[in-house]
CSV table of C-alpha atoms and ligand atoms in Angstrom, one decimal:
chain,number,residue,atom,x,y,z
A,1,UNK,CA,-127.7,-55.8,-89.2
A,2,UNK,CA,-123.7,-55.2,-88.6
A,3,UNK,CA,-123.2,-53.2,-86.3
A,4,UNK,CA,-119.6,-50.6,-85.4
A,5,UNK,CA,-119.2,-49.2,-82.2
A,6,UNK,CA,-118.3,-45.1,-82.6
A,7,UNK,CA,-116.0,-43.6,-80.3
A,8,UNK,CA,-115.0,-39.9,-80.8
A,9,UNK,CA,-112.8,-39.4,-77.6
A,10,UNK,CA,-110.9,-36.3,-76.9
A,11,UNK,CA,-109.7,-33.4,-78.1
A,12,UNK,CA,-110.2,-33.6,-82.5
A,13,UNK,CA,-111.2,-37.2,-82.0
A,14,UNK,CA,-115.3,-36.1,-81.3
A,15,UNK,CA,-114.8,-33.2,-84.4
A,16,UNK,CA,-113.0,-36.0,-86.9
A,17,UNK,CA,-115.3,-38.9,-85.8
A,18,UNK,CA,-118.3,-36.7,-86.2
A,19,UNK,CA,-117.0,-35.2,-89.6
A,20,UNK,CA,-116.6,-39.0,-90.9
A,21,UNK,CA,-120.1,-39.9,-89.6
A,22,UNK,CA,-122.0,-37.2,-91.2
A,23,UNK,CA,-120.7,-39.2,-94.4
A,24,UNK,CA,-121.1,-42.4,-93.4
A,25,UNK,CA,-124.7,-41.8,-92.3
A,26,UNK,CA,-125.6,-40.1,-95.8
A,27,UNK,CA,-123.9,-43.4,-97.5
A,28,UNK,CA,-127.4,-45.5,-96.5
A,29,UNK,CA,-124.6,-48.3,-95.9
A,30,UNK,CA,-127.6,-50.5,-93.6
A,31,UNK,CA,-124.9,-50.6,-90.9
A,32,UNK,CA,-126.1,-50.1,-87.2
A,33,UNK,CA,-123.9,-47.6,-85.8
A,34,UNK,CA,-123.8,-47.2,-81.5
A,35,UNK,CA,-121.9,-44.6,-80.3
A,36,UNK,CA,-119.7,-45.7,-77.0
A,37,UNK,CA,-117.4,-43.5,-74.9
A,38,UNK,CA,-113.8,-43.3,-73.1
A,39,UNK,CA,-111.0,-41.4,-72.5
A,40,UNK,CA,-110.6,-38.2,-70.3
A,41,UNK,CA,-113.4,-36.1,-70.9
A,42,UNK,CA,-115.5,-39.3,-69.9
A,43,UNK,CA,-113.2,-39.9,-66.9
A,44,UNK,CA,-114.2,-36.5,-65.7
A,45,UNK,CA,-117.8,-37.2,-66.5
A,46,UNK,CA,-118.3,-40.5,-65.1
A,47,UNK,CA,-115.3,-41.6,-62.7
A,48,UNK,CA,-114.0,-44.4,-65.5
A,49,UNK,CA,-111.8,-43.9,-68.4
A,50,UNK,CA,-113.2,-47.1,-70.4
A,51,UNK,CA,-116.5,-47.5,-68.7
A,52,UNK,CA,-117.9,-51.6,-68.7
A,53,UNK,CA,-120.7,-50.7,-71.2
A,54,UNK,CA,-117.9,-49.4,-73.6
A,55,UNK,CA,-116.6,-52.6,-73.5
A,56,UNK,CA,-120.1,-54.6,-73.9
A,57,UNK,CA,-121.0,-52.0,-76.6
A,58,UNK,CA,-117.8,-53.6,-78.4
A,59,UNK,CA,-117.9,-57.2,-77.4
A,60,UNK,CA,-121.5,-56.8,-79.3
A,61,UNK,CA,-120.3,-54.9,-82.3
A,62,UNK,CA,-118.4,-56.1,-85.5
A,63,UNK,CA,-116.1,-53.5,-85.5
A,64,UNK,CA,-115.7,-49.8,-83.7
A,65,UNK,CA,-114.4,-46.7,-85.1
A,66,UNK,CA,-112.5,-44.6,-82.7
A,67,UNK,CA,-111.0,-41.4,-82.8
A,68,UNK,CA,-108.3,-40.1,-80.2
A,69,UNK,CA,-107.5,-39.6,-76.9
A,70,UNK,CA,-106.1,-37.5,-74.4
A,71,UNK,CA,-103.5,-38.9,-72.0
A,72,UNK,CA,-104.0,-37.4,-68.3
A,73,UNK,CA,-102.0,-34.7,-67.7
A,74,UNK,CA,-101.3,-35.3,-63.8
A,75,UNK,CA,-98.4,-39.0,-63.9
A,76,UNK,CA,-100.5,-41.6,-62.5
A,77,UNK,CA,-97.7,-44.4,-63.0
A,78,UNK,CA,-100.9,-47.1,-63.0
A,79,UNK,CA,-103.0,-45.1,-65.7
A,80,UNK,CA,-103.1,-47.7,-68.7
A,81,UNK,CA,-104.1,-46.0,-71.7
A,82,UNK,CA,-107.9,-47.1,-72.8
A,83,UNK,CA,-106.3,-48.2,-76.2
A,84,UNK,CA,-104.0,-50.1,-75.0
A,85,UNK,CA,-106.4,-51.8,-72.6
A,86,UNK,CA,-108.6,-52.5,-75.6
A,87,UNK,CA,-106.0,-53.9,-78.2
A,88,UNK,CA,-105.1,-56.4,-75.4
A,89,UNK,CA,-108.9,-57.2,-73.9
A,90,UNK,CA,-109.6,-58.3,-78.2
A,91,UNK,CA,-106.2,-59.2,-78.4
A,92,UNK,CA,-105.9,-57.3,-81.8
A,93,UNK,CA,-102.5,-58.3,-82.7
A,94,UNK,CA,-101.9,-56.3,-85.9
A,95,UNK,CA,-101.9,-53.1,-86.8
A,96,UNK,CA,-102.1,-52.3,-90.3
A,97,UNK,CA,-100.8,-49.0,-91.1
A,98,UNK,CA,-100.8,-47.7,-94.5
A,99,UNK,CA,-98.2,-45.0,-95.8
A,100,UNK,CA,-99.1,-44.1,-99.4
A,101,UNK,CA,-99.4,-40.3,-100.3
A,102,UNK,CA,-103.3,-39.9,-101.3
A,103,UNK,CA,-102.3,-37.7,-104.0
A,104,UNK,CA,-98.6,-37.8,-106.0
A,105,UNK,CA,-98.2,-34.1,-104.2
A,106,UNK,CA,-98.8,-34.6,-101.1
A,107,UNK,CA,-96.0,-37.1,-100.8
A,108,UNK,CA,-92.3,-35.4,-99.8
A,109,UNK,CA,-90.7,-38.6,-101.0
A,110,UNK,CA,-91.7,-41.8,-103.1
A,111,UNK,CA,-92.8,-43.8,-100.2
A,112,UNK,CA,-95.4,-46.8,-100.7
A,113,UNK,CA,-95.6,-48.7,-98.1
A,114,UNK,CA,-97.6,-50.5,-95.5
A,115,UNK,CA,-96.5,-51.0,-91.8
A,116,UNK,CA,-97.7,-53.8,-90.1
A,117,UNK,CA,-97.0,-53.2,-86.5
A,118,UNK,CA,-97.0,-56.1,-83.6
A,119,UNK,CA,-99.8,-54.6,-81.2
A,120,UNK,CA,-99.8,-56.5,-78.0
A,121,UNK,CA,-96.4,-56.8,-77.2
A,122,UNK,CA,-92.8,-55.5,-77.1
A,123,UNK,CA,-92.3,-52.4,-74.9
A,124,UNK,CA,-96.1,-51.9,-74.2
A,125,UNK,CA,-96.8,-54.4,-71.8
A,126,UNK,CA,-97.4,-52.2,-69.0
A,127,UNK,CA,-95.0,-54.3,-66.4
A,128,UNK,CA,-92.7,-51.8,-64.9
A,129,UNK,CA,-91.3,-51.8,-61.4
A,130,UNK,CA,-89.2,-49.8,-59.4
A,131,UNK,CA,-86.1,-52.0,-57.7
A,132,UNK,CA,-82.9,-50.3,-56.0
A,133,UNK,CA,-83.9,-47.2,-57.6
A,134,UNK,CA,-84.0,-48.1,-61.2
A,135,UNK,CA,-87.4,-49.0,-63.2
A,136,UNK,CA,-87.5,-52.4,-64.7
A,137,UNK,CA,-90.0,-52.3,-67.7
A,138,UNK,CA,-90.5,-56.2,-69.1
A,139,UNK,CA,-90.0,-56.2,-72.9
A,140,UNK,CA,-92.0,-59.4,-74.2
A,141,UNK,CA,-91.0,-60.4,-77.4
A,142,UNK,CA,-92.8,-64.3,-77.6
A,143,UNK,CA,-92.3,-66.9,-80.5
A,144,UNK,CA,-96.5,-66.9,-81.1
A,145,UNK,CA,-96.5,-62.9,-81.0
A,146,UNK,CA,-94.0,-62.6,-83.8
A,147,UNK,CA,-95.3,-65.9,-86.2
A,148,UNK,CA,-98.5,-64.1,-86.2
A,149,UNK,CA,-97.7,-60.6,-87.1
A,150,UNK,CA,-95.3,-61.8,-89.8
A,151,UNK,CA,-98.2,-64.3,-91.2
A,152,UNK,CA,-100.6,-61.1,-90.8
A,153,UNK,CA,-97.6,-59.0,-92.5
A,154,UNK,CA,-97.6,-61.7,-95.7
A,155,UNK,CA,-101.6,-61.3,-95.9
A,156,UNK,CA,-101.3,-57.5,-96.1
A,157,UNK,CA,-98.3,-57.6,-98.4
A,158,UNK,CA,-100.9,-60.2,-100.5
A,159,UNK,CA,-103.9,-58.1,-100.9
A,160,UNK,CA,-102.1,-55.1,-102.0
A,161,UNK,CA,-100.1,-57.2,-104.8
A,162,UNK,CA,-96.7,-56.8,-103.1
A,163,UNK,CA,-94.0,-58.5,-103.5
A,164,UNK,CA,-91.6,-57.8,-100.5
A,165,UNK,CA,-91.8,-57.8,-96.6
A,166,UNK,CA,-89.4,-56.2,-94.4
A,167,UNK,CA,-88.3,-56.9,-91.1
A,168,UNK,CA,-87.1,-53.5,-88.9
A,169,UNK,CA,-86.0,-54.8,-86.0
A,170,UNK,CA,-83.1,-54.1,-83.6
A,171,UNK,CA,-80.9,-57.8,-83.2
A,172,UNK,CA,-78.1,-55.9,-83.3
A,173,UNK,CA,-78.1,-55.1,-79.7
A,174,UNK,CA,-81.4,-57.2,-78.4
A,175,UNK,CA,-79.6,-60.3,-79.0
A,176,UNK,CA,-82.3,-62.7,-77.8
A,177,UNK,CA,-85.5,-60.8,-78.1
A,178,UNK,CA,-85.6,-59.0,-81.9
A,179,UNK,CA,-83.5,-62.0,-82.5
A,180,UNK,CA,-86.1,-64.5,-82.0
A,181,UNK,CA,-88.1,-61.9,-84.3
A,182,UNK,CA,-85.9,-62.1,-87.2
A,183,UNK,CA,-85.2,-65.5,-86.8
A,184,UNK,CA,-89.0,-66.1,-86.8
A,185,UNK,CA,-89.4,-64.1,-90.0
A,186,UNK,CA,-87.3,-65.9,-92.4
A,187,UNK,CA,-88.9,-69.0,-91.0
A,188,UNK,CA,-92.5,-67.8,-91.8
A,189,UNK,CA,-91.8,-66.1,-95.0
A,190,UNK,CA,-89.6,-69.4,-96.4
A,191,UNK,CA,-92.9,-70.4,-98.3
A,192,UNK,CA,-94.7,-67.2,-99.3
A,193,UNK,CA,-93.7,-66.8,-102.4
A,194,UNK,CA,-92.5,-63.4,-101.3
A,195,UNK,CA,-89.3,-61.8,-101.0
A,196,UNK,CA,-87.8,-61.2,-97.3
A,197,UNK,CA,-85.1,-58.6,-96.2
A,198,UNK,CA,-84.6,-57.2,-92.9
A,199,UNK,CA,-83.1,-54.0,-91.7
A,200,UNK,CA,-82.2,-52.8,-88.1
A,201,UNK,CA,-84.9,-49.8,-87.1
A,202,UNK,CA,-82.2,-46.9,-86.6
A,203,UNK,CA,-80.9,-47.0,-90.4
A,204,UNK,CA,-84.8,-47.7,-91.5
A,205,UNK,CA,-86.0,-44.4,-89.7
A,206,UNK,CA,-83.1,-42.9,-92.2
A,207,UNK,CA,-83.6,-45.1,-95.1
A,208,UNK,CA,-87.7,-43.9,-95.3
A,209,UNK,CA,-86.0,-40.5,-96.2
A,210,UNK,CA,-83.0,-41.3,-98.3
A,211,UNK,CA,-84.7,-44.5,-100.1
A,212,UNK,CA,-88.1,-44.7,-99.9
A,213,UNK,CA,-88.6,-46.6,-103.1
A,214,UNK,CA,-87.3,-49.9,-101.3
A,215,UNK,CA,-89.8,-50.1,-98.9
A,216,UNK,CA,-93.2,-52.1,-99.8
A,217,UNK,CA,-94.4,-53.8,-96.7
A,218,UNK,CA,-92.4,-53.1,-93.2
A,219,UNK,CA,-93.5,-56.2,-90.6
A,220,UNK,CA,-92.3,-54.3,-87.1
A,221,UNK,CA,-92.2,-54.9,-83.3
A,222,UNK,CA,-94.4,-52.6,-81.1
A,223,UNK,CA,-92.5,-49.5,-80.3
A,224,UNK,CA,-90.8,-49.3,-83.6
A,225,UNK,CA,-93.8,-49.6,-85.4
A,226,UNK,CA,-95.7,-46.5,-83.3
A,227,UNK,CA,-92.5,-43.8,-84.0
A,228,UNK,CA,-91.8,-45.2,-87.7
A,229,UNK,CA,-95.7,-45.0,-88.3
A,230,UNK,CA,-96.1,-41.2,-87.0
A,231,UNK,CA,-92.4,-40.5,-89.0
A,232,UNK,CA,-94.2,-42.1,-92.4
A,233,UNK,CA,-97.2,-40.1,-91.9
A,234,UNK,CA,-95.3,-36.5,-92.2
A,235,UNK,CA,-93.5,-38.1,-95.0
A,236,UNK,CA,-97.3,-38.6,-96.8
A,237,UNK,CA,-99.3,-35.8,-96.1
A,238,UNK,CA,-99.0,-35.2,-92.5
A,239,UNK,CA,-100.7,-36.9,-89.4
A,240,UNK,CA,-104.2,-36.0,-90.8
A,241,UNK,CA,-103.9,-38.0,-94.1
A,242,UNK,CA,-102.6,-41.1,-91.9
A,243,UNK,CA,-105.3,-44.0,-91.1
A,244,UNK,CA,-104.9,-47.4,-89.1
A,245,UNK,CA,-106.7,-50.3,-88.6
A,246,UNK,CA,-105.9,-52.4,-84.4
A,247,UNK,CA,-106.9,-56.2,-86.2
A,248,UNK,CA,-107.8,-59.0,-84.2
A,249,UNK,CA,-109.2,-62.5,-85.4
A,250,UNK,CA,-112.6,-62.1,-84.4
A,251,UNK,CA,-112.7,-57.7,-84.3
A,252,UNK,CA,-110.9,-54.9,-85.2
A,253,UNK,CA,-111.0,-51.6,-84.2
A,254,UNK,CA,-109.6,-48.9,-86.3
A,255,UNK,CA,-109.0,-45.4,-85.6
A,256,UNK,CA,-106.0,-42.7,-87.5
A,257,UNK,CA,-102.8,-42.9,-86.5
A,258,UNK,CA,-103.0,-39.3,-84.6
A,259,UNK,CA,-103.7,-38.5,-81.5
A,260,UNK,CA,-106.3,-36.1,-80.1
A,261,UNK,CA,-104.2,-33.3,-80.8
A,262,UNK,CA,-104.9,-30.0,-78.1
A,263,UNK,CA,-103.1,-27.7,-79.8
A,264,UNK,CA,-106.1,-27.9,-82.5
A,265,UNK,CA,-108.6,-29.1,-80.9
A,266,UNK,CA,-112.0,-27.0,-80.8
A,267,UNK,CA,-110.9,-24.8,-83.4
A,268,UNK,CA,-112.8,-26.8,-86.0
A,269,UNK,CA,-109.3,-27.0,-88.5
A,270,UNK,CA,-108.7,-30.9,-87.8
A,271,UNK,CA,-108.2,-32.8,-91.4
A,272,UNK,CA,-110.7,-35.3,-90.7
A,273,UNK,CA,-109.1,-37.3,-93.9
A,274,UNK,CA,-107.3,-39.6,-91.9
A,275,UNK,CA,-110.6,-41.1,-90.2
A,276,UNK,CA,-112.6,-41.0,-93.2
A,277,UNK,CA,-109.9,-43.4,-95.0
A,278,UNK,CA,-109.7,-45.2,-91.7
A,279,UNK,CA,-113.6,-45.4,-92.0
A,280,UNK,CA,-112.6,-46.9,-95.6
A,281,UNK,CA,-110.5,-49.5,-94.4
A,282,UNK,CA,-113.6,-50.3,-91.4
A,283,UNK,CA,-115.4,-50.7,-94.6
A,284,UNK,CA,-113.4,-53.1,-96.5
A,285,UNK,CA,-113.4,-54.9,-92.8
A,286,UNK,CA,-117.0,-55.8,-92.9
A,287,UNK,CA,-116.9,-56.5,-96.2
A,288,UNK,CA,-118.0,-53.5,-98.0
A,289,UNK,CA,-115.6,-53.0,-100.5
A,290,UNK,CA,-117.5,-51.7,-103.2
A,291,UNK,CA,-118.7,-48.8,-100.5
A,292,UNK,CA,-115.0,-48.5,-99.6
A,293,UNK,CA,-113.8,-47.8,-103.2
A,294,UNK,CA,-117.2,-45.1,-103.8
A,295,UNK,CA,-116.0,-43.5,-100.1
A,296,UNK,CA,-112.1,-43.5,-101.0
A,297,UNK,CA,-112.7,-42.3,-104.7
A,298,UNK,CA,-115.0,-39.1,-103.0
A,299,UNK,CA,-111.8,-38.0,-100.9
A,300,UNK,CA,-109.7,-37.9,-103.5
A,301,UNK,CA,-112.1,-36.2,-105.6
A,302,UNK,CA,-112.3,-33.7,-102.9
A,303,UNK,CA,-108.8,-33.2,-102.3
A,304,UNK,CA,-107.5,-33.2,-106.0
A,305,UNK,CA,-110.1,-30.5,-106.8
A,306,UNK,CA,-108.8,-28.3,-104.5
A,307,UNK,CA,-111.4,-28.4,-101.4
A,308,UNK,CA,-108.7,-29.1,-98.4
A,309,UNK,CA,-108.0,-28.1,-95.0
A,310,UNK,CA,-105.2,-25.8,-93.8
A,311,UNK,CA,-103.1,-28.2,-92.9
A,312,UNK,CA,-103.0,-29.7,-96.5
A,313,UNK,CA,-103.2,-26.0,-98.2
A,314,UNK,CA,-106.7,-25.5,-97.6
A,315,UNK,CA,-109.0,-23.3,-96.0
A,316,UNK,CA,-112.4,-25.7,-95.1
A,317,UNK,CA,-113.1,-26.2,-91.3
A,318,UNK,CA,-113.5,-30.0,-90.5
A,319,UNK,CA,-117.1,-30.6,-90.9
A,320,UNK,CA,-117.2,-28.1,-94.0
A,321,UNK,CA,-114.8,-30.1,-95.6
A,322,UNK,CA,-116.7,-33.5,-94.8
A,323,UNK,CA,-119.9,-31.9,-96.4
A,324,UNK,CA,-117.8,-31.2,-99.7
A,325,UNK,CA,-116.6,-35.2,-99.8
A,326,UNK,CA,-120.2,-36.3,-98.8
A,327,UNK,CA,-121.3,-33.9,-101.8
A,328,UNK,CA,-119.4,-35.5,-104.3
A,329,UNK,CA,-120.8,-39.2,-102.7
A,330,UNK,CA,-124.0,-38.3,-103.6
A,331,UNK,CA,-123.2,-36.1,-107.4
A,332,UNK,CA,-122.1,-40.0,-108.7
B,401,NAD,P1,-101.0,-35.7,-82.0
B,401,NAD,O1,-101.0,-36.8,-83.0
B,401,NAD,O2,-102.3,-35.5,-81.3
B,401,NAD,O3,-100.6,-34.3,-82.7
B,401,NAD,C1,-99.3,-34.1,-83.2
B,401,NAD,C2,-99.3,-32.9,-84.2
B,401,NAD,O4,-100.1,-33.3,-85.4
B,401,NAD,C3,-100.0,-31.7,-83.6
B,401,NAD,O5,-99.4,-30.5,-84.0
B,401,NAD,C4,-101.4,-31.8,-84.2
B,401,NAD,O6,-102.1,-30.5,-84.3
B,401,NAD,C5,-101.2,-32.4,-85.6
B,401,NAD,N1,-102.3,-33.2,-86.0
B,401,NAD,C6,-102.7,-34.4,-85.5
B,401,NAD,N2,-103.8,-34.8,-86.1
B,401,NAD,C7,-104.2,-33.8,-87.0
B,401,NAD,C8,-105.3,-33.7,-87.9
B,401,NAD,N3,-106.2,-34.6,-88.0
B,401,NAD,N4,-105.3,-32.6,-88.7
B,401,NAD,C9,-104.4,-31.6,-88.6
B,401,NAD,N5,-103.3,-31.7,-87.7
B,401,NAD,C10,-103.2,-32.8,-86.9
B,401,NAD,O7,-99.8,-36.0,-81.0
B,401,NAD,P2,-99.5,-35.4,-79.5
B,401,NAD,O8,-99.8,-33.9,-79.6
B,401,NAD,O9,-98.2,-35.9,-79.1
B,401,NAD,O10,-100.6,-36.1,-78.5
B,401,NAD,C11,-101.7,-35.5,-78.0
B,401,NAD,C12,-102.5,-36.4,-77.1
B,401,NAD,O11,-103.0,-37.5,-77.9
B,401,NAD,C13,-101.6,-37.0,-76.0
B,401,NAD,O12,-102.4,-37.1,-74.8
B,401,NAD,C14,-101.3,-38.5,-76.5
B,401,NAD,O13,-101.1,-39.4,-75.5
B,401,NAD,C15,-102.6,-38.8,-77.3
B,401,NAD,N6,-102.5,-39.8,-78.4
B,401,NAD,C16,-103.6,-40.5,-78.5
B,401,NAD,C17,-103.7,-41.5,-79.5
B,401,NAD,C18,-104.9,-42.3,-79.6
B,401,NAD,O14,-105.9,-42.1,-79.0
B,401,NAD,N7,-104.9,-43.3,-80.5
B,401,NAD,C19,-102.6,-41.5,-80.5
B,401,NAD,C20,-101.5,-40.7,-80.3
B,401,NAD,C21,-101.5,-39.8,-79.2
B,402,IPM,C1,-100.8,-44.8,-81.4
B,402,IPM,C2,-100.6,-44.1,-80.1
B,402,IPM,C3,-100.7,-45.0,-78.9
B,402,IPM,C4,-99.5,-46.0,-79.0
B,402,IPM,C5,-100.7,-44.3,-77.6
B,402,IPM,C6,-101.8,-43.3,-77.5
B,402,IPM,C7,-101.0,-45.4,-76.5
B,402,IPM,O1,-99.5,-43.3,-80.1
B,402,IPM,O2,-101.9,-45.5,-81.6
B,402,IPM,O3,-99.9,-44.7,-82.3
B,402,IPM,O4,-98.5,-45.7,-78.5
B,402,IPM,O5,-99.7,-47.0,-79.6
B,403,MN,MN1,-98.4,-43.3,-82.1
């Protein structure tokens, strides 16, 4: 039996993760689901904030779904964020962020796009030190790193019949590093059969306002790819409509593209939409597409017909809400 590691977290990320299971569960889907913990609450609880059996629990899963996180408040300059930790320990390279409105409406402007964002590297390395009173953070941009993402980039631009990629980058300034990235693209893409362009990151976070139709598939380096990805989200229906999949080549682990969001949390008003289509793309993952399409085609069901959350224009709490998609699941 397949089995996906669940991970609910912090703040929403237990209320979303739990709204998204109570469908999945009611889908029969014969997956073996095994729920796993980190972040803070489970610091507080246990001392660790990715215990070792989180890990084994993943090393012996498929895939995991995971919800958010809370940073710790108090600056602990050595804290590593669990996420990051785990994108690097499975070395999950890409990550695939889709930015398509789910319904016409909910869009602000005609964006269709997909970010695929370098996930191991860049600005996220974790190597700072403090020298003659200045930190020094190292910025790793490597030749491998960027082949990889672009070649990840031209498979995602594939599968959702596109025809151009991107590259946001920054050479204007970092000479050698996003240099070597754009140089590296219009190597890889030479014999895709798609079209390449490249655009430096400051005019792109403009450009998804002003022209949105241009964009189809944005290949990005780390940091870029985190801001741009939270910017194209409000442009599509907010942070709760925004999924993501953390793609490795022998695991992924996806989770939405928000965070576990205090202001909210406990107050049972999350949109749990975002992790329900990230569950969708989990699906698609282990090769469940036709379950992917039934779970997909429920949301939007859901949504068109008017049964929302407040942040979309709604009035359902989070698990209310899941009930009405898992409703229409099982009225097919
Ligand atoms: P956030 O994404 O948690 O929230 C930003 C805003 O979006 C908030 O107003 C929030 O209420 C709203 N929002 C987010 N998700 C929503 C949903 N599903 N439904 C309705 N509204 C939603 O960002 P933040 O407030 O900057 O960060 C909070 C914490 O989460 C921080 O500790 C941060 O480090 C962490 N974080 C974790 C992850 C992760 O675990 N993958 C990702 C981003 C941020
Ligand atoms: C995201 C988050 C993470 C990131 C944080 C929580 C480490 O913002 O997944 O977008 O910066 O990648
Ligand atoms: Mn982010």
């Amino acid at each position: 039996m397949t089995r996906v590691a669940v991970m609910g977290g912090d703040g929403i990320g237990p209320e979303v993760v739990d709204a998204t299971m109570h469908i999945l569960e009611q889908m029969e889907l014969g997956l073996e689901f095994v729920r796993a913990e980190m972040g803070l609450a489970c610091f507080e609880r246990t001392g660790h904030h990715l215990p070792k059996e989180t890990i084994k629990t993943l090393e012996s899963s498929r895939a995991a779904l995971f919800g958010a996180i809370t940073t710790p408040p108090r600056p602990d300059p050595d804290h590593r964020s669990p996420i990051l930790q785990l994108r690097n320990h499975f070395d999950l390279y890409a990550n695939v962020r889709p930015c398509t409105p789910l319904l016409p409406e909910l869009g602000k402007v005609d964006l269709n796009a997909v970010i695929v964002r370098e996930n191991t590297e860049g600005m996220y390395t974790g190597r700072e030190r403090e020298e003659d009173g200045a930190v020094i953070l190292e910025r790793v941009v490597s030749e491998r790193g960027c082949h990889r993402i672009v070649e990840k980039a031209i498979d995602v631009a594939r599968s959702r019949g596109m025809h151009k990629v991107t590259c946001v980058h920054k050479a204007n300034v970092l000479r050698r590093s996003d240099g070597l990235f754009r140089r590296v693209f219009y190597a890889t893409m030479e014999n895709s059969g798609l079209q390449a362009d490249d655009m430096i990151v400051d005019a792109t976070a403009a450009a998804l306002i002003s022209k949105p139709s241009v964009f189809e598939c944005i290949v990005t380096l780390n940091l870029y790819g985190d801001i741009l990805s939270d910017e194209a989200a409000a442009l599509t229906g907010g942070l709760g409509m925004a999924p993501s999949a953390n793609i490795g080549d022998s695991f992924a682990l996806f989770e939405p593209v928000h965070g576990s969001a205090p202001d909210i949390a406990g107050k049972d008003i999350a949109n749990p939409s975002a992790t329900i289509l990230t569950a969708c793309m989990l699906l698609e993952y282990v090769d469940m597409k036709d379950a992917a399409i039934d779970l997909r085609s429920a949301l939007v069901r859901t949504l068109k017909e008017g049964d929302r959350t407040r942040d979309i224009g709604g009035t359902l709490g989070t698990m209310r809400f899941a009930e009405k998609v898992a409703e229409r699941l099982t009225s097919d």
